[in-house]
Coordinates of C-alpha atoms and ligand atoms in Angstrom, one line a residue:
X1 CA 28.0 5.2 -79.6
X2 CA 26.8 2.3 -81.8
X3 CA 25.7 2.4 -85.4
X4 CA 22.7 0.3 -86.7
X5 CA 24.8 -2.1 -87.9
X6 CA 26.8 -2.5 -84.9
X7 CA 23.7 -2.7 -83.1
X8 CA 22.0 -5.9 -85.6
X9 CA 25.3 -7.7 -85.1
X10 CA 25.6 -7.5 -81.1
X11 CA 21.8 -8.2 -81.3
X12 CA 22.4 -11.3 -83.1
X13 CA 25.3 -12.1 -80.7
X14 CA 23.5 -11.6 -77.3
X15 CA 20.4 -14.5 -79.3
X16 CA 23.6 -16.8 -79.7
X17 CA 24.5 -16.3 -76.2
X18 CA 20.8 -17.0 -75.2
X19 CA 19.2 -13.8 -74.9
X20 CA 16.5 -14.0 -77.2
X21 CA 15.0 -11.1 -79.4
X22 CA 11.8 -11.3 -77.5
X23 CA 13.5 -10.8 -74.6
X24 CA 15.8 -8.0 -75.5
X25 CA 11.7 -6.7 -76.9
X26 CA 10.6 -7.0 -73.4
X27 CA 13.2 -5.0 -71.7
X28 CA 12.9 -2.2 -74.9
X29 CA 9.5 -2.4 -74.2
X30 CA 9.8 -1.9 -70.0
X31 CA 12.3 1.1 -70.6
X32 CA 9.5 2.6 -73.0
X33 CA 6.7 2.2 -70.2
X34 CA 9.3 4.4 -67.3
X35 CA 9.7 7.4 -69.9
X36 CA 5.8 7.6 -70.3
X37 CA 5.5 7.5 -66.5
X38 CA 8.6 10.3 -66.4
X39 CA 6.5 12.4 -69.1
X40 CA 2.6 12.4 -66.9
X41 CA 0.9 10.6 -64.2
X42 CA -1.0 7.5 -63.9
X43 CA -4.4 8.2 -65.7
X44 CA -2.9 10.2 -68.4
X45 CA -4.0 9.7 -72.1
X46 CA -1.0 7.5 -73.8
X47 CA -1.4 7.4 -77.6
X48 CA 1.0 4.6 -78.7
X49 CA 1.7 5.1 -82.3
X50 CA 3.4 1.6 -83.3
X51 CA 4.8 0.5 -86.8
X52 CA 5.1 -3.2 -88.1
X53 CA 8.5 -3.5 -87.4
X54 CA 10.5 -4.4 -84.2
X55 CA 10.6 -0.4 -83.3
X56 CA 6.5 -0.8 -83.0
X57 CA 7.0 -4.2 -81.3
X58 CA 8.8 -2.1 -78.5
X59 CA 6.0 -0.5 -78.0
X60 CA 2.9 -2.9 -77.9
X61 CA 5.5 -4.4 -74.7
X62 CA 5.0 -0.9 -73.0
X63 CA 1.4 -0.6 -73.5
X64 CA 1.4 -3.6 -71.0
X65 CA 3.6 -1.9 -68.0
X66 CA 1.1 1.3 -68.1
X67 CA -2.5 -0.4 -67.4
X68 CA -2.9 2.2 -64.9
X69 CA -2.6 4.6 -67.4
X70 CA -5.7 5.5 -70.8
X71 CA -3.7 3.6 -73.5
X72 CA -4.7 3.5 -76.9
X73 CA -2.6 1.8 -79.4
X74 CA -1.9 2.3 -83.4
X75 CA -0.5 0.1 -85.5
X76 CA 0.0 1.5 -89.1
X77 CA -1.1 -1.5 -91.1
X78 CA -2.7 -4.6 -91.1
X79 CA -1.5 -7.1 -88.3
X80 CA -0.7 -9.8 -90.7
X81 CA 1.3 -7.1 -92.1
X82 CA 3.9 -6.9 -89.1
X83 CA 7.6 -7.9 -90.3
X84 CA 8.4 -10.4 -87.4
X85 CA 7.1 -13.1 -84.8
X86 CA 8.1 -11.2 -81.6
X87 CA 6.5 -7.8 -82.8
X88 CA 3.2 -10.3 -83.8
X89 CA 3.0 -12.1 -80.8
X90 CA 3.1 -8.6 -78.3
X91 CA 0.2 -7.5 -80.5
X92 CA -1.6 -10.4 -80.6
X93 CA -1.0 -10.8 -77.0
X94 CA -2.7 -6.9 -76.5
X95 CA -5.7 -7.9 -78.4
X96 CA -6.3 -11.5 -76.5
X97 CA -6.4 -9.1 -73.1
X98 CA -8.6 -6.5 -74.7
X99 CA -6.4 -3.4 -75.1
X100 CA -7.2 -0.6 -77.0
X101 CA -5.8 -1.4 -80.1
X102 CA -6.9 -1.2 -83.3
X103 CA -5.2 -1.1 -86.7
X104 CA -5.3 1.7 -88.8
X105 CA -5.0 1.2 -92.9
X106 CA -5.4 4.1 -93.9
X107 CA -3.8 7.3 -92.6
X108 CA -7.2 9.5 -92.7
X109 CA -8.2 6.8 -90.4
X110 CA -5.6 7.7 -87.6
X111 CA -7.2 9.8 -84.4
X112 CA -5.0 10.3 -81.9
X113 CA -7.3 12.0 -79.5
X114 CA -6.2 14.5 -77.6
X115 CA -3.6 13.1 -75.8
X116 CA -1.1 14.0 -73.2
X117 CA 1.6 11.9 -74.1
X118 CA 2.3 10.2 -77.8
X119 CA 4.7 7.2 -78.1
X120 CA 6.6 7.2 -81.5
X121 CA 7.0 4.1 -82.3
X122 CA 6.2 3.4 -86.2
X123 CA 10.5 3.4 -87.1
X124 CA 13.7 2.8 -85.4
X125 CA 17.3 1.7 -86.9
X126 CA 15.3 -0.3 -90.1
X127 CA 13.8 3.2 -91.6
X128 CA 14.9 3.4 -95.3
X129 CA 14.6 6.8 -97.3
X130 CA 12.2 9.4 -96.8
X131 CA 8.3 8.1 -94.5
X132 CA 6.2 6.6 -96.9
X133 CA 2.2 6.1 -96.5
X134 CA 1.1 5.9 -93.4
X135 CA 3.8 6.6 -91.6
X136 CA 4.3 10.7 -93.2
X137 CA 0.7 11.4 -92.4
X138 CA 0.8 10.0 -88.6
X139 CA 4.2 11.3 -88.4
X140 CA 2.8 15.0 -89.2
X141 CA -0.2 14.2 -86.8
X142 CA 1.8 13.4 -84.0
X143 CA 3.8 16.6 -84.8
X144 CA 0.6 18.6 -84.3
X145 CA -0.6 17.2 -81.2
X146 CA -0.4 18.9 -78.1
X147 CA 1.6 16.0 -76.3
X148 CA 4.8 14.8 -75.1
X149 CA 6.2 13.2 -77.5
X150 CA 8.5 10.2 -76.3
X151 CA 10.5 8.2 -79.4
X152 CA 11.7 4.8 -79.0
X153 CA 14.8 4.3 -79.8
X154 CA 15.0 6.9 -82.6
X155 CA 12.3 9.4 -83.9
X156 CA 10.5 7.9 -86.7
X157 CA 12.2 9.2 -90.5
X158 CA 15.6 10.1 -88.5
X159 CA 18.4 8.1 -89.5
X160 CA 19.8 6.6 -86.2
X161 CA 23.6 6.5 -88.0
X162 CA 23.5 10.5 -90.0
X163 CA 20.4 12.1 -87.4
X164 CA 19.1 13.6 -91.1
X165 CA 16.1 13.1 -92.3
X166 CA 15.3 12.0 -95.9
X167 CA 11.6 13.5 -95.6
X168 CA 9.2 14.6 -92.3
X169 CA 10.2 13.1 -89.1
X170 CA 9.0 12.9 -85.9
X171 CA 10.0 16.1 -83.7
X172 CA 10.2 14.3 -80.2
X173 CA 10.6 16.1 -76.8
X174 CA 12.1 12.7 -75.3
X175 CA 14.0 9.7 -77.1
X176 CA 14.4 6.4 -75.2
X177 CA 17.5 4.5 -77.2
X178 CA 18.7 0.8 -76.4
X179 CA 21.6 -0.3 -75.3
X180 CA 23.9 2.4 -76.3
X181 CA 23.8 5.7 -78.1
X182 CA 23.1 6.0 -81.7
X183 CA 25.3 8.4 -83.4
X184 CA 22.4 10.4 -85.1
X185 CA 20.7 11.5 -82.0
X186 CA 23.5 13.9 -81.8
X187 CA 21.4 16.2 -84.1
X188 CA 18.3 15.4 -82.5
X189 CA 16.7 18.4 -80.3
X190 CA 15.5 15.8 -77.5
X191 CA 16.3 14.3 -74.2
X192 CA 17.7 11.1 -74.8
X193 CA 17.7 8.0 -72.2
X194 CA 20.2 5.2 -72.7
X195 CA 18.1 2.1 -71.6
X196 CA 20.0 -1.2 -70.5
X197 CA 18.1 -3.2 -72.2
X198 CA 20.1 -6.7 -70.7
X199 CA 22.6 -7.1 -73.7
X200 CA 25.8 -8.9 -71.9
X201 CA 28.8 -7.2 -72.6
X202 CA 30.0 -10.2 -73.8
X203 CA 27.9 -9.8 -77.1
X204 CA 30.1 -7.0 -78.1
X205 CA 33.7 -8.1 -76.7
X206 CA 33.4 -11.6 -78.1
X207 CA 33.0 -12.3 -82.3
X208 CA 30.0 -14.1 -82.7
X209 CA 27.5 -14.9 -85.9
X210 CA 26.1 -11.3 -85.5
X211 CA 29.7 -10.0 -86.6
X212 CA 29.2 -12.2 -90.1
X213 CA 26.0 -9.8 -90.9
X214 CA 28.3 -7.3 -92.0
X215 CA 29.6 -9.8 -95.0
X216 CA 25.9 -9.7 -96.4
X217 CA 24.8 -13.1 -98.0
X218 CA 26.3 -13.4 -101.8
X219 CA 23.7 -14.5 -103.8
X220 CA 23.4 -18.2 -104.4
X221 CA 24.9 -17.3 -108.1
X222 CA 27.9 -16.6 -107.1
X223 CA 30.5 -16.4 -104.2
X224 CA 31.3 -13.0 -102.4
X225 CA 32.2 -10.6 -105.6
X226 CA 34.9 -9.4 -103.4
X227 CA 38.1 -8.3 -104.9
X228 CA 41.6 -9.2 -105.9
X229 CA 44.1 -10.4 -103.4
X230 CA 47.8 -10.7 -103.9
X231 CA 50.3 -13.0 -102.3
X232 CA 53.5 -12.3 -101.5
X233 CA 55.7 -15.1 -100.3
X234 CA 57.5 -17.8 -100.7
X235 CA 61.3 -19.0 -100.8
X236 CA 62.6 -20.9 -97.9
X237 CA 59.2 -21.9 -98.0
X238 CA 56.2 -23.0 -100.2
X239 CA 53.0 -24.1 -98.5
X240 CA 52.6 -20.9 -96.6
X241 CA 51.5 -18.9 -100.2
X242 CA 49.9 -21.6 -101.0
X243 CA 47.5 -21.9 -98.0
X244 CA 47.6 -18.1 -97.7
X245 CA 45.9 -17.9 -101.8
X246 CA 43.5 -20.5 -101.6
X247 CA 42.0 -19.3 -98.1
X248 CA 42.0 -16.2 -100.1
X249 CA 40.1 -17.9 -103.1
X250 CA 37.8 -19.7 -100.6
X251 CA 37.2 -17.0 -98.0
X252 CA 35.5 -15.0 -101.4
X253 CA 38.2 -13.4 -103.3
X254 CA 37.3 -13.1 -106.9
X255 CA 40.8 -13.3 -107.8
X256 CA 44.1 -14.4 -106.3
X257 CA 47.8 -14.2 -107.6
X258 CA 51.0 -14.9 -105.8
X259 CA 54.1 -13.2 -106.4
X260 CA 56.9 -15.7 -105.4
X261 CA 60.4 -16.6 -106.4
X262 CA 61.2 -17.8 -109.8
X263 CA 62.9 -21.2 -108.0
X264 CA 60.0 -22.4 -106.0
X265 CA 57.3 -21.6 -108.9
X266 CA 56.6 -25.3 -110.2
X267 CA 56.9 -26.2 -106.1
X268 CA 54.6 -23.8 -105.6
X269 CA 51.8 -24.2 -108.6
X270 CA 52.0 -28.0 -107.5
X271 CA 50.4 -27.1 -104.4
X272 CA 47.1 -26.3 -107.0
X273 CA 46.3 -25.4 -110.2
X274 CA 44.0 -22.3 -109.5
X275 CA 47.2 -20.6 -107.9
X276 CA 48.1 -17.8 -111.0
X277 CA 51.5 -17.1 -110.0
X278 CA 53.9 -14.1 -110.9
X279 CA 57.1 -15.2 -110.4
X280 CA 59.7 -12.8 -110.3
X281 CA 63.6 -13.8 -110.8
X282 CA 65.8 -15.0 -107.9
X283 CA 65.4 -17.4 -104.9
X284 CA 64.1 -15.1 -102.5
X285 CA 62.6 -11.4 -102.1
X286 CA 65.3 -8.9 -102.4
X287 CA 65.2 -4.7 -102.9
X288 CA 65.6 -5.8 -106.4
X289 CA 62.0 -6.9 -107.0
X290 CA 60.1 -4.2 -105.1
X291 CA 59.3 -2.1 -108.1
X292 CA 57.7 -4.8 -109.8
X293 CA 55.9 -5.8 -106.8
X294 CA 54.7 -2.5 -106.1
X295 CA 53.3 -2.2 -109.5
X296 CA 51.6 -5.5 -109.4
X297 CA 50.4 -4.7 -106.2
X298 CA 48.6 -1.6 -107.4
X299 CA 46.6 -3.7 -109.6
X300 CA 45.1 -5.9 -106.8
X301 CA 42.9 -4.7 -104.0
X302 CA 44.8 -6.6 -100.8
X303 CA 48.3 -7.6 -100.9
X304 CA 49.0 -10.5 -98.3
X305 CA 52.4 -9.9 -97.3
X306 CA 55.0 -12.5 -95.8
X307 CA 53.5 -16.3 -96.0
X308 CA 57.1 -18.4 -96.5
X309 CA 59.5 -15.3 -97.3
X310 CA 61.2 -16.4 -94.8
X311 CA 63.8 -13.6 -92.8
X312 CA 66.7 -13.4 -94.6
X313 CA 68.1 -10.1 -94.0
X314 CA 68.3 -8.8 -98.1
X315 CA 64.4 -10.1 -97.6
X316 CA 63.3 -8.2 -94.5
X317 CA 65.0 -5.0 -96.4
X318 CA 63.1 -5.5 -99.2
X319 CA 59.7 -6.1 -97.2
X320 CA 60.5 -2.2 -95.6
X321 CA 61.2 -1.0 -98.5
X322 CA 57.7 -2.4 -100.0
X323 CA 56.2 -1.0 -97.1
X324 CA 57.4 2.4 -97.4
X325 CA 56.4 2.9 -100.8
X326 CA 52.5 1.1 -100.0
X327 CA 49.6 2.8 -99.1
X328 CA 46.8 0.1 -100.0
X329 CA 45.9 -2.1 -97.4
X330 CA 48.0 -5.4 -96.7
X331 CA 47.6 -8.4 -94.3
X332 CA 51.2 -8.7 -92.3
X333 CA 52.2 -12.1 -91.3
X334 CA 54.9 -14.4 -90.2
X335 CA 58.9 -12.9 -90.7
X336 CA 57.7 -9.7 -92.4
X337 CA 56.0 -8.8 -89.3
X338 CA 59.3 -7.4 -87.2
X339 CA 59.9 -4.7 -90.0
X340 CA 56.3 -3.7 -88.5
X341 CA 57.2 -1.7 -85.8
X342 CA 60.5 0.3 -87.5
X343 CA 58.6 0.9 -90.8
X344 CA 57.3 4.4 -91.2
X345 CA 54.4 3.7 -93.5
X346 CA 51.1 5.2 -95.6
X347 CA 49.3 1.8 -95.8
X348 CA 46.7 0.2 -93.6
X349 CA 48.2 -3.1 -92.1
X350 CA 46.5 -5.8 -90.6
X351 CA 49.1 -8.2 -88.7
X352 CA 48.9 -11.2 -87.7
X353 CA 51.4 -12.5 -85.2
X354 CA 51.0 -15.1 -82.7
X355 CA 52.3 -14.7 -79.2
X356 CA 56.0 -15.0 -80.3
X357 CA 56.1 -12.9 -83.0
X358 CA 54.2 -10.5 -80.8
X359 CA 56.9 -10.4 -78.6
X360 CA 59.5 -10.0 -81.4
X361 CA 57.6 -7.2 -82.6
X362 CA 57.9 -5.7 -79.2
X363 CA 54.8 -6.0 -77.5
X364 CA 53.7 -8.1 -74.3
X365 CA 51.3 -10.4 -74.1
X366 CA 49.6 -12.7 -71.0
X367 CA 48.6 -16.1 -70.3
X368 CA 45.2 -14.3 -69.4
X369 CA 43.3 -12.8 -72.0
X370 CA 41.6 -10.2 -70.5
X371 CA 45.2 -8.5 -69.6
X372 CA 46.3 -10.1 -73.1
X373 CA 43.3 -7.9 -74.7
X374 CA 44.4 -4.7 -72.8
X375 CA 48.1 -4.9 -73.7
X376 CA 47.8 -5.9 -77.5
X377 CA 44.8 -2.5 -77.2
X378 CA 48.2 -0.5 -76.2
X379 CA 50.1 -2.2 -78.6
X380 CA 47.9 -1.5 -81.6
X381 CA 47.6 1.9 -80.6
X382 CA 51.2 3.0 -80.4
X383 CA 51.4 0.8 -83.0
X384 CA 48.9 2.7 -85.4
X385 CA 47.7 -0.6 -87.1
X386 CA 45.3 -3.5 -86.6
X387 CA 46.2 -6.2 -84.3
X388 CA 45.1 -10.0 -84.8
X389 CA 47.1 -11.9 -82.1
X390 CA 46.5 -15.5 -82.5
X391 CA 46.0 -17.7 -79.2
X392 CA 43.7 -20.0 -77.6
X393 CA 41.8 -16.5 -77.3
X394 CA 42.3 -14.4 -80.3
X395 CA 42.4 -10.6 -79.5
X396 CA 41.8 -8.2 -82.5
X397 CA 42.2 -4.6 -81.3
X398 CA 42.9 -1.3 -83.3
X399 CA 44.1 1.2 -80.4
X400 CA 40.3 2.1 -80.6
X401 CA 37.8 -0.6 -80.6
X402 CA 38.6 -4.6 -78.9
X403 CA 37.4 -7.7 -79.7
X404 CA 38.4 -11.3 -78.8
X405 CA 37.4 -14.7 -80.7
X406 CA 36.9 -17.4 -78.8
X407 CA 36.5 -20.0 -82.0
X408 CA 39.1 -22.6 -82.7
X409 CA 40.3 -25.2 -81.0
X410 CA 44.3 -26.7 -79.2
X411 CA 44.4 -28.8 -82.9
X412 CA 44.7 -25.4 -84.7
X413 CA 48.5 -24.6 -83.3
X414 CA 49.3 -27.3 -86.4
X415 CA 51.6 -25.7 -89.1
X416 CA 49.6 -23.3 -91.9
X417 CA 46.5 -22.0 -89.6
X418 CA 48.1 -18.9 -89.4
X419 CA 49.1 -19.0 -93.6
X420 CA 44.7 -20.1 -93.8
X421 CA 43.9 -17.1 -91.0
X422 CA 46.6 -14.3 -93.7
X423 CA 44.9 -15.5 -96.9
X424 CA 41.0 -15.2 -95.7
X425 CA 42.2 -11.7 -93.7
X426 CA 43.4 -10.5 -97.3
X427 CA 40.0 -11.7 -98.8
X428 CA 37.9 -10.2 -95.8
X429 CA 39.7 -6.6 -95.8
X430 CA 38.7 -6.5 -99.9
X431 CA 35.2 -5.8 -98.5
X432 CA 35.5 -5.0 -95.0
X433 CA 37.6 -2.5 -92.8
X434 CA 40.5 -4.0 -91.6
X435 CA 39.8 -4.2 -87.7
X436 CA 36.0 -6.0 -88.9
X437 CA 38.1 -8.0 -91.3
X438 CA 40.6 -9.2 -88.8
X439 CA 37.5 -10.2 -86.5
X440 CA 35.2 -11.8 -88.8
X441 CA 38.6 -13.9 -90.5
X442 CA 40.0 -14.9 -87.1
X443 CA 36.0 -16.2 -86.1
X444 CA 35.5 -18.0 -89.4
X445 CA 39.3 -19.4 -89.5
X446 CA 38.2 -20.9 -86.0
X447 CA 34.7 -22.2 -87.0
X448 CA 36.7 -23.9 -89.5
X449 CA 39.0 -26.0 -87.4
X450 CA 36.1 -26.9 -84.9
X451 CA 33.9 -27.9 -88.3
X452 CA 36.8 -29.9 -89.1
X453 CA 37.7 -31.1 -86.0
X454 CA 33.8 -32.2 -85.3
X455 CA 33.8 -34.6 -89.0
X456 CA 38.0 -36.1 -88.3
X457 CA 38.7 -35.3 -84.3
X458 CA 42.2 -33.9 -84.0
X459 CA 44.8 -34.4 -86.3
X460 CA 43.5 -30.9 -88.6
X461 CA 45.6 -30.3 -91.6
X462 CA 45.9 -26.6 -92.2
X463 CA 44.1 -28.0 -95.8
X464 CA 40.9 -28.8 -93.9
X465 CA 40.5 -25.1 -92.9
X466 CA 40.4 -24.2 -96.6
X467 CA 37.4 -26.1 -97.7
X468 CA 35.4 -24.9 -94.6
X469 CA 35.7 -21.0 -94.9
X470 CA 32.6 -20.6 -96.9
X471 CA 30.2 -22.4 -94.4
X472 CA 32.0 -20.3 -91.6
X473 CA 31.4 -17.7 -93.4
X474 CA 28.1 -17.9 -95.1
X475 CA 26.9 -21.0 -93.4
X476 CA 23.6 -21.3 -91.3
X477 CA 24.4 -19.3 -88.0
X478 CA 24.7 -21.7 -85.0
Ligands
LIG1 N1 18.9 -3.9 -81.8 C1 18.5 -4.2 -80.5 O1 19.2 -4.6 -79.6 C2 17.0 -4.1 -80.3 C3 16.2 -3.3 -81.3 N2 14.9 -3.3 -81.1 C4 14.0 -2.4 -81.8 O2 14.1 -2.8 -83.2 C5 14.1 -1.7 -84.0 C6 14.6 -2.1 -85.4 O3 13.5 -2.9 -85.8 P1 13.4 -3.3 -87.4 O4 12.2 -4.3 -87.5 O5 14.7 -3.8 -87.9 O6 13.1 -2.0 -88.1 P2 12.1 -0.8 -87.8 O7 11.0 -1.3 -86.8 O8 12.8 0.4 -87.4 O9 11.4 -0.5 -89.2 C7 11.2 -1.5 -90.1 C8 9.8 -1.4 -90.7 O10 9.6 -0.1 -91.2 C9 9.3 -0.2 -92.6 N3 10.0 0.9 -93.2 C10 11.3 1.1 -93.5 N4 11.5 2.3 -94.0 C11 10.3 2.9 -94.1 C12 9.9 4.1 -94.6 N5 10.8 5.0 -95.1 N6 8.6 4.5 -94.6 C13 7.7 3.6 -94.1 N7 8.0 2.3 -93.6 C14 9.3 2.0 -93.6 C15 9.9 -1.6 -93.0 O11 9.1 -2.0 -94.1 C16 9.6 -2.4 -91.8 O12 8.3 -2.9 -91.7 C17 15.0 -0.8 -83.2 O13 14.9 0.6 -83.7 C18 14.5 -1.0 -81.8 O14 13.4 -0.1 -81.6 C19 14.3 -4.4 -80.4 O15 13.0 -4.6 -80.2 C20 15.0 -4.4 -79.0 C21 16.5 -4.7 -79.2
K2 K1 10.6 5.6 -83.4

C-alpha cells in the first residue's frame, strides 16, 4: 500500500536517483498497453480517454504499444492546456506520427464510438474534489459505453488514498495501478494490476528530496508556521540546549523556549539572544521540577527532552517521572534516553541515540546497515516508539515502516550534531508524524554538514549545521 503522497515523494526520489519522470511515464504507459491487450484482441476498437495531467500522459505512451490495435485518443482540453512536459511531449509525439488523436474542448464534442475497450485516463492520484467540465460528462459517457473499461492507475473522480468519490466516477471493470497499491482501490469493484513500473527500491528505503515534499514550501513571507518547541536540558552541560533550540528555531519552529537550571541560565542565554529561557531553581533536573515542567510543557507543541541534563541519578528519576505523566510528543536524546526502555509511557517519543546509547538502551546494532536497519526495526517495535539511530548510515524505523539516510558525512561525529539533529526533530514532529519527522530531520541535518563541509572542508562546528537547515530543508532539490 502507498498513499498519493507516498507515491509523489518516492517519485521524486527514483528522478534523483536517475530515473526520470518520463521514464517512469514510459513504463506506466507499457503496463497500460498489456491490460488493453488482456481486455480484446489485436484489431479491437481502443477509445483512450486521456486528461492533461500525468494520469493522461500514461496513456498517450500506451496508444503507442497497441498500433496493431483501432486506437483513437481523447484528450479533454486544449494541448497547450496539458499540466507537464512529459505528458506534452507523448502527445505531441502521437500527432507528429499521425495517430488518431484529436482534442476535445467541449464535452458535447466527445464520441467515443462504439468501442470495445475504453482507457480511463483523464485523473489519477492529482484528482481534487468532485469531476469538473469535461471530465463529469466523459466520465458518464464512458460509464454508458458498452466497453471494457480499463483505469490507469485509479478510476477517474475516485480518491486513490479514501476510494470515495466526491461526485461521478468512472465505474471500471479493470484498474492498472503503479508501483504499489493505492489504499482506495480497496473500495473499488475492479480487477486491479500492480504494474512494476522500474521504481528502485532504493527510492523508498533511502531519504531523498522527494521525502522534503511532505514539508510543503512556506511561503516566501514567512518561515514554516510550524509550532512551539520546548527544550529541556541543561546542567553539567550548556551548548547541548543551546544547539538543540536554535536548530529548532532554524529548522521552522515559530517558537522555542528552554527549560534549564537556574545556575547555567546567563551560560546558557550567552550562547544567543533569541534563546527565551525558563529557568527553574537548582543546578540540575530533579523530581522537584517536574510539575512545572509538565505544565510548561503542555503549552508547547514538542518538548525536546535531554540535550546536557546530563545522568545524574535524582536527574534520570526525574526524566521518568516526566515521562510518565506525558502524553504529547517529545524528541528523546542523549542521557534521558536509558529511562526509554523502563518507562511505561502515553507519549509519542522520537529517540535519537547513536550506536552507544543504542546499546545502553538495550538494543544491538551492526557495522552493516542493512542488518543495522533490521535490528533497530525489532528494536523500535518492542520498543513501541520511533527510532533515529545515528551512524554513517542513519536508520529511522518505527516497528512498522524503515527508512535509512545516507546524508552526512565522517566530519559530523564532531560534538553537538546530535544536540542540531534533537532540536530540528522537535521542530519537524510540530508538523510532521514522528517517524516522517525523524526521516526528513536526520536527511536535512546531513545535507547540512555536506553544505558545510563543501564551503570550509572538514573541521564542521556543530554551529555550521544551524545556519544550513533551511536550505536543506526548503532549498532547491539536488
Ligand atoms: N507517481 C508515479 O510514480 C507515477 C505516476 N504517474 C501518473 O501520474 C498520475 C498523477 O499525475 P498528476 O499530473 O499529478 O495528476 P492527474 O493526472 O491525476 O490529474 C491532474 C490534472 O487533473 C486536473 N484535475 C484535478 N482535479 C480535477 C477535477 N476534480 N476535475 C477535473 N480536473 C481535475 C488538474 O487540473 C490536472 O490537470 C498518476 O495517477 C499516474 O497515473 C506517472 O505517469 C508514472 C509514475
Ligand atoms: K484514471
Amino acid at each position: 500500500m502507498i498513499t498519493s503522497q507516498r507515491m509523489a515523494a518516492v517519485d521524486r526520489n527514483a528522478e534523483a536517483l536517475g530515473v526520470p519522470r518520463k521514464q517512469l511515464m514510459e513504463s506506466s504507459g507499457n503496463a497500460v498497453a498489456r491490460a488493453v491487450r488482456r481486455s480484446a484482441d489485436p484489431g479491437a476498437r481502443v477509445a483512450i480517454v486521456a486528461g492533461r495531467g500525468n494520469n493522461g500522459g500514461d496513456a498517450l505512451v500506451a496508444a503507442r504499444f497497441l498500433d496493431d490495435y483501432d486506437v483513437a485518443v481523447h484528450l479533454l482540453g486544449r494541448p497547450e492546456t496539458i499540466a507537464t512536459g512529459i505528458a506534452r511531449e507523448n502527445w505531441e509525439a502521437l500527432r507528429a506520427a499521425e495517430y488518431d488523436a484529436r482534442a476535445v474542448t467541449d464535452s458535447a464534442d466527445l464520441d467515443l464510438g462504439d468501442p470495445d475497450v475504453v482507457v480511463d485516463a483523464m485523473l489519477g492520484t492529482g484528482v481534487t474534489g468532485a469531476l469538473r467540465e469535461p471530465e463529469a460528462t466523459a466520465a458518464s459517457a464512458i460509464n454508458d459505453a458498452d466497453a471494457t473499461v480499463v483505469a490507469v492507475d485509479v478510476p477517474s473522480g475516485v480518491d486513490a488514498d479514501t476510494g470515495e468519490a466526491a461526485g461521478i466516477a468512472v465505474d471500471a471493470d479493470r484498474v492498472v495501478t503503479f508501483h504499489d497499491r493505492k489504499p482506495g482501490l480497496d473500495a473499488v469493484d475492479a480487477a486491479v494490476t500492480v504494474a512494476d513500473i522500474g521504481i528502485p527500491e532504493a527510492a523508498e528505503l533511502f531519504t531523498g528530496p522527494g521525502d522534503l515534499l511532505a514539508l510543503g514550501r512556506p511561503d516566501r513571507s514567512h518561515k514554516g508556521d510550524f509550532g512551539e518547541v520546548l527544550v529541556v536540558g541543561g546542567g553539567p552541560y550548556t551548548g547541548a540546549p543551546a544547539l538543540a533550540a536554535q536548530a529548532a528555531l532554524r529548522a521552522g519552529a515559530d517558537l522555542v523556549r528552554v527549560a534549564c537550571p537556574a545556575s547555567v541560565a546567563r551560560e546558557i542565554q550567552g550562547y544567543s539572544e533569541s534563546l527565551i529561557l525558563r529557568p527553574y531553581d537548582g543546578e540540575r533536573l530533579s523530581p522537584a521540577h517536574v510539575g512545572e515542567l509538565l505544565t510548561l510543557a503542555s503549552a508547547h507543541d514538542v518538548t525536546v527532552l535531554g540535550p546536557g541534563l546530563g545522568s545524574d541519578e535524582e536527574t534520570l528519576a526525574a526524566v521518568r517521572d516526566f515521562l510518565d505523566a506525558y502524553e504529547e510528543t517529545a524528541v528523546v536524546d542523549a542521557d534521558a534516553l536509558e529511562i526509554v526502555p523502563t518507562v511505561d509511557t502515553d507519549a509519542t517519543l522520537l529517540c535519537t541515540p547513536h550506536q552507544g546509547e543504542l546499546r545502553k538502551m538495550g538494543g544491538e546494532t551492526d557495522e552493516d546497515w542493512r542488518t543495522r536497519a533490521d535490528l533497530v526495526a525489532d528494536f523500535a517495535a518492542d520498543l513501541g516508539h520511533v527510532l533515529l539511530v545515528k551512524g554513517a548510515y542513519d536508520v529511522i524505523a518505527d516497528g512498522g515502516d524503515r527508512r535509512v539516510n545516507r546524508t552526512g558525512n565522517p566530519g559530523m561525529t564532531v560534538g553537538g550534531t546530535g544536540d542540531v539533529l534533537a532540536g530540528a526533530a522537535g521542530a519537524l514532529a510540530c508538523v510532521l508524524p514522528p517517524f516522517e519527522a525523524a526521516a526528513v530531520a536526520a536527511y536535512a541535518n546531513g545535507r547540512a554538514g555536506d553544505a558545510a563541509v563543501e564551503e570550509n572542508g572538514y573541521g564542521l562546528v556543530a554551529t555550521d549545521l544551524i545556519d544550513r537547515l533551511p536550505a536543506a530543508l526548503w532549498g532547491d532539490d539536488e
